[in-house]
Every structure is written in C-alpha cells, then in structure tokens.
Coordinates of C-alpha atoms in Angstrom, one line a residue:
X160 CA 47.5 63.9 99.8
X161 CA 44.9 63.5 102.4
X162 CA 45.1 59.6 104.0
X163 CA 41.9 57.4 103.3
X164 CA 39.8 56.0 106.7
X165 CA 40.6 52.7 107.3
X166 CA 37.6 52.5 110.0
X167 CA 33.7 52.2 108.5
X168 CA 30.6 53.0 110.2
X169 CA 28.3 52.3 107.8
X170 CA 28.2 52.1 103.6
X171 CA 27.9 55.8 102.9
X172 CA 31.1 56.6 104.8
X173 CA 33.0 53.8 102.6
X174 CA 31.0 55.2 99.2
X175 CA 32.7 58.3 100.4
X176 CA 36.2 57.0 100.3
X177 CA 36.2 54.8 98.0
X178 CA 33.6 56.1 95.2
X179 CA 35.5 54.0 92.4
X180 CA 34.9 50.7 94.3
X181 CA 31.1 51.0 93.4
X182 CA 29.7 50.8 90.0
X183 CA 26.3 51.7 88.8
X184 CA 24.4 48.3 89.2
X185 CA 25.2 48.2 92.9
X186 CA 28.1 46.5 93.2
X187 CA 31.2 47.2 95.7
X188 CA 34.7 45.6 95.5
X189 CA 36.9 45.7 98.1
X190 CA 40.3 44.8 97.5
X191 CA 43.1 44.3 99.9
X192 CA 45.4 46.6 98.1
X193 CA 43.0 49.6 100.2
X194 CA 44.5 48.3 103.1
X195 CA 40.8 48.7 105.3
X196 CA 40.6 47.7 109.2
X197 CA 36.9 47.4 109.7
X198 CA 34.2 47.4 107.5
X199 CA 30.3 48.9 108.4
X200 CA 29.0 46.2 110.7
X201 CA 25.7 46.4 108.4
X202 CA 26.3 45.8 104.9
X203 CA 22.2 45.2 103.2
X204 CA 21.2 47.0 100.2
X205 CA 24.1 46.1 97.5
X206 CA 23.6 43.5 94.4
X207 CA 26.9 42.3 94.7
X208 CA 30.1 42.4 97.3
X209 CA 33.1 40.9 96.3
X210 CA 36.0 41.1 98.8
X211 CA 39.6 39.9 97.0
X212 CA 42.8 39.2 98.4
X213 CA 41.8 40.0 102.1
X214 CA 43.0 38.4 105.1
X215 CA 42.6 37.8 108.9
X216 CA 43.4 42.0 109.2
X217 CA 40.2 42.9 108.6
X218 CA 37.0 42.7 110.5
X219 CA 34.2 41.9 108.4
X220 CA 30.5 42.9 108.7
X221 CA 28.1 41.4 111.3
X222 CA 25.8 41.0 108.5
X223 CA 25.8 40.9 104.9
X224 CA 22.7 41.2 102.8
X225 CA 22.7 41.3 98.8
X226 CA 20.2 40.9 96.3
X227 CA 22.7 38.7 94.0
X228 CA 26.0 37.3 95.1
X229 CA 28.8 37.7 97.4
X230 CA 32.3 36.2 97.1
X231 CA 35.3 35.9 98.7
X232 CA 37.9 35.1 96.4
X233 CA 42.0 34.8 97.2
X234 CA 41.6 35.9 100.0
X235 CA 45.0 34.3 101.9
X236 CA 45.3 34.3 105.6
X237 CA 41.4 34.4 106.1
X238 CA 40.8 31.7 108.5
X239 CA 37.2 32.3 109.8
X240 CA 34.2 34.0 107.5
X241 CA 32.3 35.5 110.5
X242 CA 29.6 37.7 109.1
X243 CA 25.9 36.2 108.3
X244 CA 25.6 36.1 104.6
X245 CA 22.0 36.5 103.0
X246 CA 21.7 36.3 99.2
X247 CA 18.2 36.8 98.3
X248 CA 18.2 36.3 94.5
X249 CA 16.6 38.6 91.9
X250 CA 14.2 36.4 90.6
X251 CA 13.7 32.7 90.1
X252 CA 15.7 32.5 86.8
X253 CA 18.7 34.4 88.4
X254 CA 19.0 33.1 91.7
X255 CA 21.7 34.3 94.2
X256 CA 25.2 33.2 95.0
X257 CA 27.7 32.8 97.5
X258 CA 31.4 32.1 96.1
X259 CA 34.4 31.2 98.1
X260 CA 37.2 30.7 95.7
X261 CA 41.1 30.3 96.4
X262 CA 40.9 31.2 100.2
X263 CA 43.6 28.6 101.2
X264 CA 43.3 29.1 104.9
X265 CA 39.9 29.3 105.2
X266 CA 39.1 27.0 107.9
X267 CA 35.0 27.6 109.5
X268 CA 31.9 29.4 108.0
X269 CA 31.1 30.8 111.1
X270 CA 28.3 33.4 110.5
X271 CA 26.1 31.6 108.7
X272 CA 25.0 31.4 104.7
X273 CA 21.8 31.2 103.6
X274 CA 21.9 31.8 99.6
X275 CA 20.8 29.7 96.5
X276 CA 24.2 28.3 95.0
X277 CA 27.4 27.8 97.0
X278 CA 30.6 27.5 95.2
X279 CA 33.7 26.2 96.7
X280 CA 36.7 26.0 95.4
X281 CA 40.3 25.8 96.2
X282 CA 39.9 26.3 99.9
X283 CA 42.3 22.7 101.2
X284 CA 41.5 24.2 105.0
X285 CA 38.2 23.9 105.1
X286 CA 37.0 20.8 106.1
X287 CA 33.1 20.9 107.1
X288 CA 29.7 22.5 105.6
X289 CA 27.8 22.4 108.9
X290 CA 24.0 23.7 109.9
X291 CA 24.8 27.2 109.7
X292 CA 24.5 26.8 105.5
X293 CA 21.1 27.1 104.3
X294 CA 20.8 26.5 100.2
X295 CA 18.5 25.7 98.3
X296 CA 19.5 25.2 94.5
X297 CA 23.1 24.0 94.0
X298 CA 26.2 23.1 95.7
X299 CA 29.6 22.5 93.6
X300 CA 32.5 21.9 95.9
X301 CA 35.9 21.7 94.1
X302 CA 39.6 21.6 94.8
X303 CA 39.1 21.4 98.6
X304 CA 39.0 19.1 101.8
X305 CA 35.1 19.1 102.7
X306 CA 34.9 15.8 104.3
X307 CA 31.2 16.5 105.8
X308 CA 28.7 17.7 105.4
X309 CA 26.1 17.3 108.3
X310 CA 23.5 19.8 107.0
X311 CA 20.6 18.0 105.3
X312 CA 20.1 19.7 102.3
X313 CA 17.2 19.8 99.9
X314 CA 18.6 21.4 97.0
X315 CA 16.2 21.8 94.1
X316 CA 18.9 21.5 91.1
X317 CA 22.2 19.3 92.3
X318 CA 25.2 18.5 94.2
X319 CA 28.6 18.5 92.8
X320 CA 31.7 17.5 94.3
X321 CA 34.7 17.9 91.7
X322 CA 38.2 16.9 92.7
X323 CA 38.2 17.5 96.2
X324 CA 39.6 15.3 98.9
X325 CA 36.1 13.6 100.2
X326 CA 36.7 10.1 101.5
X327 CA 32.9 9.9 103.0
X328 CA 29.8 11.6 101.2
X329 CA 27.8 11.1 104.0
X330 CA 24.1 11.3 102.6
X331 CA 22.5 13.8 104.1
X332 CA 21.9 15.4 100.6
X333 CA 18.6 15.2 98.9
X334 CA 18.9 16.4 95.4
X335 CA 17.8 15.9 91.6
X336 CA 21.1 16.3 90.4
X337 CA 23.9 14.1 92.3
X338 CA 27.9 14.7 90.6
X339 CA 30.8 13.4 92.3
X340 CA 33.7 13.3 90.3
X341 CA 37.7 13.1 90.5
X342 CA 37.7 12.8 94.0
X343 CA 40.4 10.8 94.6
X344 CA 40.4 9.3 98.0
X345 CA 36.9 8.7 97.8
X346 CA 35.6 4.9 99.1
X347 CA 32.4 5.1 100.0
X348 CA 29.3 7.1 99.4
X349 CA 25.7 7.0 100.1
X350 CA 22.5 9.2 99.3
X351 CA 19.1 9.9 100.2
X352 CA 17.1 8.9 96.9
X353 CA 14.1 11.0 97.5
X354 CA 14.4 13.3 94.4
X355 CA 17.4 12.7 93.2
X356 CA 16.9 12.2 89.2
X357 CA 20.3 12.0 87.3
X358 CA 23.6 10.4 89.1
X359 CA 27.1 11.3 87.8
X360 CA 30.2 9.1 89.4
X361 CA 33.7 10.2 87.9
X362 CA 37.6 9.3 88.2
X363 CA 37.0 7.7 92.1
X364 CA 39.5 5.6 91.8
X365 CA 39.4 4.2 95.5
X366 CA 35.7 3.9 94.5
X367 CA 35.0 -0.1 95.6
X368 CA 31.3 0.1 95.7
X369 CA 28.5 1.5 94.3
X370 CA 25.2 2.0 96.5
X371 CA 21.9 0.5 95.9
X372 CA 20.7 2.5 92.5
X373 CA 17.3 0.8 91.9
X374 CA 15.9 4.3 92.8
X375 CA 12.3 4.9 92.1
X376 CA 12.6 8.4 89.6
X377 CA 16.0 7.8 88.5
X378 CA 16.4 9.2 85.0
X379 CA 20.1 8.8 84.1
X380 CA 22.9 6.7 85.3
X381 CA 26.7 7.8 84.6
X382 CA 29.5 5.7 85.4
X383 CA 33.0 6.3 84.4
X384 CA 36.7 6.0 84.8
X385 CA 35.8 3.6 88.6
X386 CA 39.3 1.1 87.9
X387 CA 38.2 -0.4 91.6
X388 CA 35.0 -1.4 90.6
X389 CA 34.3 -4.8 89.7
X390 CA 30.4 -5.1 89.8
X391 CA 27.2 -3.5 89.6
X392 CA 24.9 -3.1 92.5
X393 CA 21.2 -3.2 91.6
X394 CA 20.1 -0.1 88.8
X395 CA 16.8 1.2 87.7
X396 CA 16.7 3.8 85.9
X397 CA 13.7 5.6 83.9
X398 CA 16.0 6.6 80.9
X399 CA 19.9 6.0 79.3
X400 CA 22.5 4.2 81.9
X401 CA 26.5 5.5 80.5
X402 CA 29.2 2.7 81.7
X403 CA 32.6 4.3 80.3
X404 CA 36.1 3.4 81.3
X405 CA 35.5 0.8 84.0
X406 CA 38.1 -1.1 84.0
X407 CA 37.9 -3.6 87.0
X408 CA 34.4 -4.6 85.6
X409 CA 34.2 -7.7 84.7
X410 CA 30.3 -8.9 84.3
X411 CA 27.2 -7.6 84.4
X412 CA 24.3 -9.2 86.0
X413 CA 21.2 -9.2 84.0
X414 CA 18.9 -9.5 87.0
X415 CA 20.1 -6.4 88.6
X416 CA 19.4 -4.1 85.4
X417 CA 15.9 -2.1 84.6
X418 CA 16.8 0.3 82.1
X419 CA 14.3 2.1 80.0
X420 CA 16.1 3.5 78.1
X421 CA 19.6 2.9 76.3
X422 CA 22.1 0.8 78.2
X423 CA 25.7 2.6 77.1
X424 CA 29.2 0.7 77.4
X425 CA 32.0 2.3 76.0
X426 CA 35.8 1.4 76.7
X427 CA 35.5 -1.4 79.6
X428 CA 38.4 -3.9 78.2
X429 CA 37.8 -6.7 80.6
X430 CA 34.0 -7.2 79.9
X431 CA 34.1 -9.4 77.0
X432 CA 31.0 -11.3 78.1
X433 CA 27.7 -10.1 78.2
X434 CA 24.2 -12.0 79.4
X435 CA 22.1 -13.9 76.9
X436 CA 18.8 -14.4 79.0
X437 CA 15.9 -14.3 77.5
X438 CA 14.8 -11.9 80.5
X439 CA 17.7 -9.1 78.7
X440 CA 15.0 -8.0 76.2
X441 CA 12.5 -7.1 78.9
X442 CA 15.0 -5.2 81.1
X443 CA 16.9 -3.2 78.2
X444 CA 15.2 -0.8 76.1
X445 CA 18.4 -0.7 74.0
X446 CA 22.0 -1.6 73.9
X447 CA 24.8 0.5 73.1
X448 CA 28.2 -1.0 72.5
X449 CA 31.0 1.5 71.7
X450 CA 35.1 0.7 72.0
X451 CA 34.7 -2.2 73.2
X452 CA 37.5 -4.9 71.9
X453 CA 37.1 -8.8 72.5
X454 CA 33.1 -8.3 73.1
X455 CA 31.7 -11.5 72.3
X456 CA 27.7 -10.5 71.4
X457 CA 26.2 -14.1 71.1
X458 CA 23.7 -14.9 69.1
X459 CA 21.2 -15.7 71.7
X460 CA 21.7 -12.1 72.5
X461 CA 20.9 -10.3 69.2
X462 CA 18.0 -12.3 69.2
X463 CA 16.4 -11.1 72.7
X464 CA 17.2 -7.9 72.1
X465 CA 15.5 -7.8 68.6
X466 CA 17.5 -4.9 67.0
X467 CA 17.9 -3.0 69.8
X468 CA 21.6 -3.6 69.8
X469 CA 24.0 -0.9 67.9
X470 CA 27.9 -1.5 67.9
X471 CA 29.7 1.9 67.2
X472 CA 33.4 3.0 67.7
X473 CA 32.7 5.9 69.3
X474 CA 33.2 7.0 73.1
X475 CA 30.1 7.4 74.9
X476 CA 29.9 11.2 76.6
X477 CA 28.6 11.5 80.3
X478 CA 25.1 11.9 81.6
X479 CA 26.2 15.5 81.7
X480 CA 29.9 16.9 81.1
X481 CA 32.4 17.3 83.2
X482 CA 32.7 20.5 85.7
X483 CA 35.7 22.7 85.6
X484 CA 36.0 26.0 87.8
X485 CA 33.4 28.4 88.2
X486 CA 34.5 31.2 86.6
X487 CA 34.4 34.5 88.8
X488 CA 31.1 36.6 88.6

C-alpha cells in the first residue's frame, strides 16, 4: 500500500490524496486521524473547511479563504490559529462563519478573522478577542475565559456571551442585540448604546449593578435570575421590560421607569411592595404580575393604572430564550 504525502503544496495535490475528504458542494475535512504535516500555504476557493481533532503538529495555511464557513473544532493541543481566515458569505441571508469549538488549548488568534458570525465555545485558554477580528453580524462566546475584548465592534445582529468566565465586558461593543448570560464571575459590565435594541442579562450572580438603561431605541429589557441585585438603575425602554427571578430586589422606583410597553415581574419573593404614584400610569403601558407571593397591589395602584394591571400564575419567558451550543455546521 503506497504511503499518503503528508506535505501539501497547494489544494490539487491534497484533492489528490485525499479525494474522499471533499464532497461535491466544495467542502474539505481534514481530520487528524490523516496524520498531515503541512497544509497548501493558499487555501481560497472552498465553501467550507473544517479541520477536527488537529493539534500544534500541523502547519496551517498562510491564508484561508471560503465562501461559507470554516471551523476548528476539538482540536486539542492547538495553541495558536495562525493563518488569515476570510469568510465571505454567500449572500446576505446566509452569511459566513468562523467556528472554534472544544479547542481547550487554544490560546491567540493570531492571523486574523474577518467573517460574519464568530462562534466560540469551549476554548478555557483563550483569553482575548483582539483587533485582528473583523465581524460584522454576530458574536456568541460560550464556555470559555474571553475576558476582553478590545476590538470595537459594530455588529449588525448581537452579542452573546453564554457561561463563560467574563468578570469585565468592557464596552467596546456596539450592537442591536446585547445577551450576557450565566457568566458567573461576572461584576460589572458596560455598553455603547448606539444601536443596541434588545438587552438580555442572565444567571450573573456576582452581578451588583446594572448600567444606566434609559437608552434612546431600547425595545426590550430582560432581567433574570441577578440574586445580587437589589435595585434598578434608570430604564426606558420602547416596548415590554421581563424582571424574572431577582431575588435581592427589593423596590422599584417609579421615577426611574419609562416603559411603553408591558412592565413583566415574575418570581421576585422579596418585592412585596410596589409604587402607587399617580405618575405609575403615565410611565407603564401595562403591568404584568406573575408568581409573585405576598404582592400587596394597593388600591391606589389599580386605579392609576386603569386596567392595565393583569395578575397571572405563570412564569414570564425571556426577551429571547436562552442559548445552548451551536451545533456543528
């Protein structure tokens, strides 16, 4: 049995040797199990490249160049991802993608990405998403250490940090779409409000305070499972505000709220007391009262709000739901 090249000039040698690792729409799958030394230095032209389970071993391409996606995924003892990684996109309703999944050494992106969505996840190592990463529609980090983030990004869909390790989001994200949730050493954050339209805070349970969120273009508020905090900074917000599972809040000051839409509390045990001013009418379109044991409503209240209140036993859902892992392309 002849032995295949480990050593690759360029993508028709590497077609040659390994025709079953390209399938007819153009993508290519290299695996570490075909034990390769050094890819083609220029790798342009494919829809898709996914390299799994490669390590350190293996010298990657200078440039990479795809019309869809490329993705790393367990790829253990990968410490560096040195090649410059260009996803075009296919068209405006399928945009392009760069994943990095399960890569638990992955320390640096040194090459450079420039691509539409980024997905992280399960990479502990890697610590910083740094001016060498150009996107433009989404970011979801999850299950990893990214502590900065010191690109300013203007993403045209959202941000979405999902149980990673962050204990600073540091603002330099400008985005309609803002999700941080179950990040657990989390104790601060910050944004730039420019476009941002719906905010999502989750299970941050070092979480002690809440930015300014009297935003102008603000559509939707969510607010759950914060046990550390204990008031409200200021909120506008041009539809429904969700307050679910916040424990440590006690009060809510009526003269910090602008909601036009539906105000939602659901499951907050040690706010038994809401406001009765007058002023409640004109800063509520609606109030929504779910799970809620002990509420006193007075009847001052029912009165300024003029039917707009509605007591349920029901949980109220998030702005949007809750992310779980991307699943592979």
């Amino acid at each position: 049995m002849t032995q295949k090249p480990t050593s690759f000039d360029n993508v028709r040698e590497l077609k040659e040797a390994y025709p079953e690792a390209f399938d007819d729409e153009g993508r290519l799958k290299i695996t570490g199990e075909m034990e390769i030394k050094r890819l083609p230095q220029d790798m342009s032209g494919l829809r898709y490249l996914s390299l799994i389970g490669i390590g350190d071993d293996i010298t990657l391409p200078r440039r990479i160049i795809t019309s869809h996606g490329v993705e790393f995924l367990d790829c253990n003892g990968l410490e560096a991802i040195t090649s410059q990684i260009i996803v075009k996109g296919e068209s405006e309703y399928d945009p392009g993608i760069v994943r990095l999944g399960k890569c638990p050494d992955l320390k640096y992106l040194a090459g450079g990405i420039k691509t539409q969505n980024l997905d992280i996840y399960g990479c502990p190592k890697l610590k910083e998403i740094s001016h060498n990463v150009d996107i433009s529609h989404t970011l979801h980090v999850m299950d990893s250490n990214v502590s900065q983030v010191n690109c300013d990004l203007n993403l045209t869909e959202s941000v979405i940090f999902t149980r990673t390790l962050t204990e600073r989001f540091n603002g330099t994200v400008r985005s309609p779409k803002l999700y941080l949730q179950s990040l657990e050493n989390l104790e601060q954050f910050a944004f730039r409000p420019e476009i941002t339209k719906m905010i999502g805070i989750w299970r941050c349970p070092k979480l002690r305070n809440l930015p300014n969120l009297a935003c102008e273009g603000i559509q939707g508020i969510s607010l759950g499972e914060l046990p550390s905090i204990t008031s409200l900074p200021e909120i506008a917000c041009g539809h429904d505000v969700n307050l679910f599972s916040m424990e440590g809040l006690t009060h809510l000051d009526v003269n910090s709220l602008k909601v036009n839409g539906c105000l939602e509390i659901a499951d907050c045990p040690n706010l038994t007391e809401l406001p009765d001013s007058p002023e409640i009418g004109n800063r509520l379109g609606s109030l929504n009262i779910e799970k809620q044991e002990g509420v006193h409503v007075t009847r001052a209240l029912w009165d300024h709000m003029d039917g707009r209140i509605h007591l349920g036993q029901h949980p109220v859902p998030p702005v949007e739901p809750i992310f779980e892992e991307p699943s592979p392309h």
